[in-house]
Amino acid sequence: RDGRLWFATDGGAFVLEPAATQAIRLKPLNRPDWRPNASFVMQDSRNTIWFTGDEGVLRVTSPDRVEHLRVSSSSRDVVNAVTEVPGEGFWIAHDTDGLYFLPQHSFDQIVRHANDRGSLSAVPQVRRLTAADGLAANRVTALHLMPDGTLWAGTAEGVSMLPRAEPRAVVAARGLPTSRIYWFCRDAA
C-alpha cells in the first residue's frame, strides 16, 4: 500500500491518505449508502483491506474499488473477524451463523454469485461450520490462525480448534474462567 491509514469506526469505514488531514468515508460501489459500524480491519497477502461490521464485510482493493459482501441471509449480518489462510482462502467469523470459509481459487466467482443470490451463505462453494459441526457456539467472536494452519475460533461459549489436517474436526477448549472470547494473541515463542 501507499502508507494509508485505515479506520474501523462506529460510523463506518474510513481511509486517510498519507498527506491528507481529513479521513475519507469508504463507499461500496454496490452500496454507496453503507454506513454501519465497522468493528475490525485487516490487510491480506494481496494487499486487500477487509472491514467487518454489523452489515457484513467490506472488501477494499483501492479507495475507489470497495465491495460490500453480505455473508448471511439472516436479518442480523454481523461479522466479527476475517482471517486469511495463505494460498487457500478466508475464514469469516459470523455473530450468529458460525464460520464461513471462502476458497481463494474461486473467490471472484463466489463474490458474483453472492451478490446475485443475496449472500455468501447461498453460494455452494462456501463452506459453513456451526455448533452442529462441533463449534462451541454459532456466535464466533474472534479468529486466530496458527503457523501450522490450525484455526482457533473464539465463540460466545468458549474456544474451538479446527486442525488443518482435519478441517471438519472441531475441539472445544474447556476450563476457561469465562466463556466469551474477544481476541487471540500468540506470543513469539
mmCIF file of C-alpha atoms in Angstrom:
data_model
loop_
_atom_site.group_PDB
_atom_site.id
_atom_site.type_symbol
_atom_site.label_atom_id
_atom_site.label_comp_id
_atom_site.label_asym_id
_atom_site.label_seq_id
_atom_site.Cartn_x
_atom_site.Cartn_y
_atom_site.Cartn_z
ATOM 1 C CA ARG A 1 0.000 0.000 0.000
ATOM 2 C CA ASP A 2 0.943 3.633 -0.049
ATOM 3 C CA GLY A 3 1.094 4.300 3.685
ATOM 4 C CA ARG A 4 -2.644 4.856 4.008
ATOM 5 C CA LEU A 5 -4.210 4.551 7.445
ATOM 6 C CA TRP A 6 -7.455 2.550 7.551
ATOM 7 C CA PHE A 7 -10.054 3.111 10.313
ATOM 8 C CA ALA A 8 -12.854 0.844 11.529
ATOM 9 C CA THR A 9 -15.289 3.050 13.468
ATOM 10 C CA ASP A 10 -18.832 3.020 14.785
ATOM 11 C CA GLY A 11 -19.615 5.443 11.930
ATOM 12 C CA GLY A 12 -18.300 3.238 9.119
ATOM 13 C CA ALA A 13 -15.025 2.506 7.327
ATOM 14 C CA PHE A 14 -12.532 5.275 6.545
ATOM 15 C CA VAL A 15 -9.133 5.832 4.936
ATOM 16 C CA LEU A 16 -6.604 8.599 5.485
ATOM 17 C CA GLU A 17 -4.160 9.242 2.631
ATOM 18 C CA PRO A 18 -0.517 9.860 3.717
ATOM 19 C CA ALA A 19 -0.502 13.617 3.003
ATOM 20 C CA ALA A 20 -4.149 14.269 3.868
ATOM 21 C CA THR A 21 -5.567 15.778 7.030
ATOM 22 C CA GLN A 22 -9.131 14.539 6.601
ATOM 23 C CA ALA A 23 -10.292 10.917 6.511
ATOM 24 C CA ILE A 24 -12.496 9.758 3.616
ATOM 25 C CA ARG A 25 -15.533 7.519 4.171
ATOM 26 C CA LEU A 26 -15.338 4.356 2.049
ATOM 27 C CA LYS A 27 -18.425 3.787 -0.076
ATOM 28 C CA PRO A 28 -19.053 0.409 -1.684
ATOM 29 C CA LEU A 29 -19.752 0.502 -5.411
ATOM 30 C CA ASN A 30 -22.783 -1.736 -4.900
ATOM 31 C CA ARG A 31 -23.967 0.027 -1.680
ATOM 32 C CA PRO A 32 -22.962 3.731 -1.652
ATOM 33 C CA ASP A 33 -25.229 4.370 1.351
ATOM 34 C CA TRP A 34 -23.402 1.774 3.532
ATOM 35 C CA ARG A 35 -22.680 3.290 6.972
ATOM 36 C CA PRO A 36 -22.710 0.546 9.566
ATOM 37 C CA ASN A 37 -20.384 0.094 12.482
ATOM 38 C CA ALA A 38 -17.044 -1.215 11.248
ATOM 39 C CA SER A 39 -15.503 -3.192 14.098
ATOM 40 C CA PHE A 40 -12.473 -4.919 12.544
ATOM 41 C CA VAL A 41 -9.943 -4.234 9.790
ATOM 42 C CA MET A 42 -7.151 -6.376 8.301
ATOM 43 C CA GLN A 43 -4.879 -6.446 5.267
ATOM 44 C CA ASP A 44 -4.431 -9.737 3.394
ATOM 45 C CA SER A 45 -1.417 -11.051 1.456
ATOM 46 C CA ARG A 46 -2.706 -9.446 -1.754
ATOM 47 C CA ASN A 47 -2.922 -6.005 -0.074
ATOM 48 C CA THR A 48 -6.713 -6.108 0.015
ATOM 49 C CA ILE A 49 -8.221 -4.404 3.063
ATOM 50 C CA TRP A 50 -11.129 -6.185 4.794
ATOM 51 C CA PHE A 51 -13.563 -4.471 7.160
ATOM 52 C CA THR A 52 -16.190 -6.315 9.164
ATOM 53 C CA GLY A 53 -19.186 -4.833 10.877
ATOM 54 C CA ASP A 54 -22.880 -5.017 11.553
ATOM 55 C CA GLU A 55 -23.804 -5.404 7.877
ATOM 56 C CA GLY A 56 -21.356 -7.981 6.570
ATOM 57 C CA VAL A 57 -17.934 -7.357 5.021
ATOM 58 C CA LEU A 58 -16.307 -4.595 3.000
ATOM 59 C CA ARG A 59 -13.502 -5.709 0.672
ATOM 60 C CA VAL A 60 -11.295 -2.803 -0.457
ATOM 61 C CA THR A 61 -8.802 -3.215 -3.308
ATOM 62 C CA SER A 62 -8.375 0.593 -3.551
ATOM 63 C CA PRO A 63 -10.278 3.561 -2.084
ATOM 64 C CA ASP A 64 -12.196 3.698 -5.388
ATOM 65 C CA ARG A 65 -12.880 -0.061 -5.530
ATOM 66 C CA VAL A 66 -14.933 -1.086 -2.490
ATOM 67 C CA GLU A 67 -17.249 -4.128 -2.475
ATOM 68 C CA HIS A 68 -19.899 -4.916 0.118
ATOM 69 C CA LEU A 69 -20.442 -8.642 0.777
ATOM 70 C CA ARG A 70 -23.479 -9.854 2.597
ATOM 71 C CA VAL A 71 -22.394 -13.011 4.428
ATOM 72 C CA SER A 72 -25.617 -14.407 5.866
ATOM 73 C CA SER A 73 -29.186 -14.280 4.702
ATOM 74 C CA SER A 74 -30.282 -13.759 8.318
ATOM 75 C CA SER A 75 -31.593 -10.339 9.309
ATOM 76 C CA ARG A 76 -28.525 -9.740 11.549
ATOM 77 C CA ASP A 77 -25.461 -9.940 9.301
ATOM 78 C CA VAL A 78 -22.865 -9.078 11.937
ATOM 79 C CA VAL A 79 -19.345 -10.207 11.070
ATOM 80 C CA ASN A 80 -16.723 -10.064 13.821
ATOM 81 C CA ALA A 81 -13.459 -11.053 12.109
ATOM 82 C CA VAL A 82 -11.762 -12.338 8.959
ATOM 83 C CA THR A 83 -8.506 -14.282 8.736
ATOM 84 C CA GLU A 84 -6.596 -15.466 5.706
ATOM 85 C CA VAL A 85 -5.265 -18.964 5.113
ATOM 86 C CA PRO A 86 -2.465 -18.014 2.688
ATOM 87 C CA GLY A 87 -2.942 -19.553 -0.734
ATOM 88 C CA GLU A 88 -6.227 -21.204 0.286
ATOM 89 C CA GLY A 89 -8.878 -18.678 1.252
ATOM 90 C CA PHE A 90 -10.526 -16.781 4.095
ATOM 91 C CA TRP A 91 -12.375 -17.695 7.278
ATOM 92 C CA ILE A 92 -15.167 -15.316 8.270
ATOM 93 C CA ALA A 93 -16.475 -15.209 11.862
ATOM 94 C CA HIS A 94 -20.223 -14.539 11.941
ATOM 95 C CA ASP A 95 -22.072 -13.343 15.037
ATOM 96 C CA THR A 96 -24.984 -15.797 14.724
ATOM 97 C CA ASP A 97 -24.216 -18.231 11.875
ATOM 98 C CA GLY A 98 -20.845 -19.784 12.778
ATOM 99 C CA LEU A 99 -17.837 -19.839 10.463
ATOM 100 C CA TYR A 100 -17.709 -19.424 6.697
ATOM 101 C CA PHE A 101 -14.755 -20.424 4.500
ATOM 102 C CA LEU A 102 -14.304 -18.767 1.100
ATOM 103 C CA PRO A 103 -11.840 -20.635 -1.134
ATOM 104 C CA GLN A 104 -9.393 -18.280 -2.812
ATOM 105 C CA HIS A 105 -9.275 -20.107 -6.179
ATOM 106 C CA SER A 106 -12.876 -19.190 -6.973
ATOM 107 C CA PHE A 107 -13.161 -16.004 -4.932
ATOM 108 C CA ASP A 108 -14.296 -13.622 -7.699
ATOM 109 C CA GLN A 109 -16.914 -16.146 -8.865
ATOM 110 C CA ILE A 110 -18.139 -16.568 -5.274
ATOM 111 C CA VAL A 111 -18.489 -12.797 -4.841
ATOM 112 C CA ARG A 112 -20.509 -12.530 -8.085
ATOM 113 C CA HIS A 113 -22.786 -15.407 -7.016
ATOM 114 C CA ALA A 114 -23.195 -13.906 -3.542
ATOM 115 C CA ASN A 115 -24.233 -10.553 -4.992
ATOM 116 C CA ASP A 116 -26.671 -12.297 -7.376
ATOM 117 C CA ARG A 117 -28.142 -14.549 -4.656
ATOM 118 C CA GLY A 118 -28.139 -12.027 -1.815
ATOM 119 C CA SER A 119 -25.459 -13.515 0.473
ATOM 120 C CA LEU A 120 -22.411 -15.763 0.686
ATOM 121 C CA SER A 121 -24.448 -18.367 2.558
ATOM 122 C CA ALA A 122 -26.362 -19.094 -0.673
ATOM 123 C CA VAL A 123 -23.200 -19.975 -2.654
ATOM 124 C CA PRO A 124 -22.404 -23.726 -2.865
ATOM 125 C CA GLN A 125 -18.580 -23.258 -2.894
ATOM 126 C CA VAL A 126 -18.697 -21.526 0.502
ATOM 127 C CA ARG A 127 -18.185 -23.926 3.408
ATOM 128 C CA ARG A 128 -20.014 -23.239 6.669
ATOM 129 C CA LEU A 129 -19.326 -24.697 10.110
ATOM 130 C CA THR A 130 -21.748 -24.331 13.026
ATOM 131 C CA ALA A 131 -22.374 -25.700 16.510
ATOM 132 C CA ALA A 132 -23.914 -28.734 14.786
ATOM 133 C CA ASP A 133 -20.424 -29.427 13.360
ATOM 134 C CA GLY A 134 -18.864 -29.120 16.825
ATOM 135 C CA LEU A 135 -18.132 -25.391 17.220
ATOM 136 C CA ALA A 136 -18.515 -24.301 20.836
ATOM 137 C CA ALA A 137 -21.255 -21.895 19.642
ATOM 138 C CA ASN A 138 -22.585 -20.285 16.454
ATOM 139 C CA ARG A 139 -21.614 -16.841 17.725
ATOM 140 C CA VAL A 140 -17.969 -16.610 16.580
ATOM 141 C CA THR A 141 -16.257 -13.557 18.022
ATOM 142 C CA ALA A 142 -12.538 -13.989 17.231
ATOM 143 C CA LEU A 143 -10.191 -15.930 14.948
ATOM 144 C CA HIS A 144 -6.508 -16.838 15.128
ATOM 145 C CA LEU A 145 -4.593 -18.876 12.548
ATOM 146 C CA MET A 146 -1.537 -20.708 13.858
ATOM 147 C CA PRO A 147 1.602 -21.180 11.718
ATOM 148 C CA ASP A 148 0.740 -24.878 11.243
ATOM 149 C CA GLY A 149 -2.664 -23.932 9.763
ATOM 150 C CA THR A 150 -4.726 -24.735 12.855
ATOM 151 C CA LEU A 151 -7.579 -22.253 13.267
ATOM 152 C CA TRP A 152 -8.689 -21.168 16.726
ATOM 153 C CA ALA A 153 -12.219 -19.757 16.862
ATOM 154 C CA GLY A 154 -13.353 -17.801 19.905
ATOM 155 C CA THR A 155 -17.081 -18.008 20.499
ATOM 156 C CA ALA A 156 -19.683 -16.848 22.977
ATOM 157 C CA GLU A 157 -19.402 -20.275 24.652
ATOM 158 C CA GLY A 158 -15.648 -20.917 24.607
ATOM 159 C CA VAL A 159 -12.832 -21.775 22.206
ATOM 160 C CA SER A 160 -12.879 -24.196 19.291
ATOM 161 C CA MET A 161 -9.867 -25.560 17.432
ATOM 162 C CA LEU A 162 -10.006 -26.655 13.795
ATOM 163 C CA PRO A 163 -6.905 -28.705 12.989
ATOM 164 C CA ARG A 164 -5.528 -28.183 9.486
ATOM 165 C CA ALA A 165 -5.182 -31.941 8.940
ATOM 166 C CA GLU A 166 -8.853 -32.474 9.783
ATOM 167 C CA PRO A 167 -10.728 -29.300 8.801
ATOM 168 C CA ARG A 168 -14.077 -30.774 9.828
ATOM 169 C CA ALA A 169 -12.858 -31.773 13.305
ATOM 170 C CA VAL A 170 -13.649 -29.236 15.992
ATOM 171 C CA VAL A 171 -12.364 -29.471 19.538
ATOM 172 C CA ALA A 172 -13.750 -27.170 22.231
ATOM 173 C CA ALA A 173 -11.342 -25.923 24.923
ATOM 174 C CA ARG A 174 -12.603 -26.325 28.476
ATOM 175 C CA GLY A 175 -11.632 -24.788 31.804
ATOM 176 C CA LEU A 176 -11.655 -21.113 30.899
ATOM 177 C CA PRO A 177 -12.890 -18.784 33.669
ATOM 178 C CA THR A 178 -15.381 -17.226 31.240
ATOM 179 C CA SER A 179 -16.908 -18.500 28.054
ATOM 180 C CA ARG A 180 -16.891 -15.373 25.844
ATOM 181 C CA ILE A 181 -13.704 -14.888 23.801
ATOM 182 C CA TYR A 182 -12.921 -11.431 22.378
ATOM 183 C CA TRP A 183 -9.435 -11.705 20.800
ATOM 184 C CA PHE A 184 -6.469 -14.041 20.495
ATOM 185 C CA CYS A 185 -2.773 -13.206 20.586
ATOM 186 C CA ARG A 186 0.055 -15.709 20.210
ATOM 187 C CA ASP A 187 3.386 -14.760 21.733
ATOM 188 C CA ALA A 188 6.617 -15.139 19.800
ATOM 189 C CA ALA A 189 7.980 -18.374 21.227
#
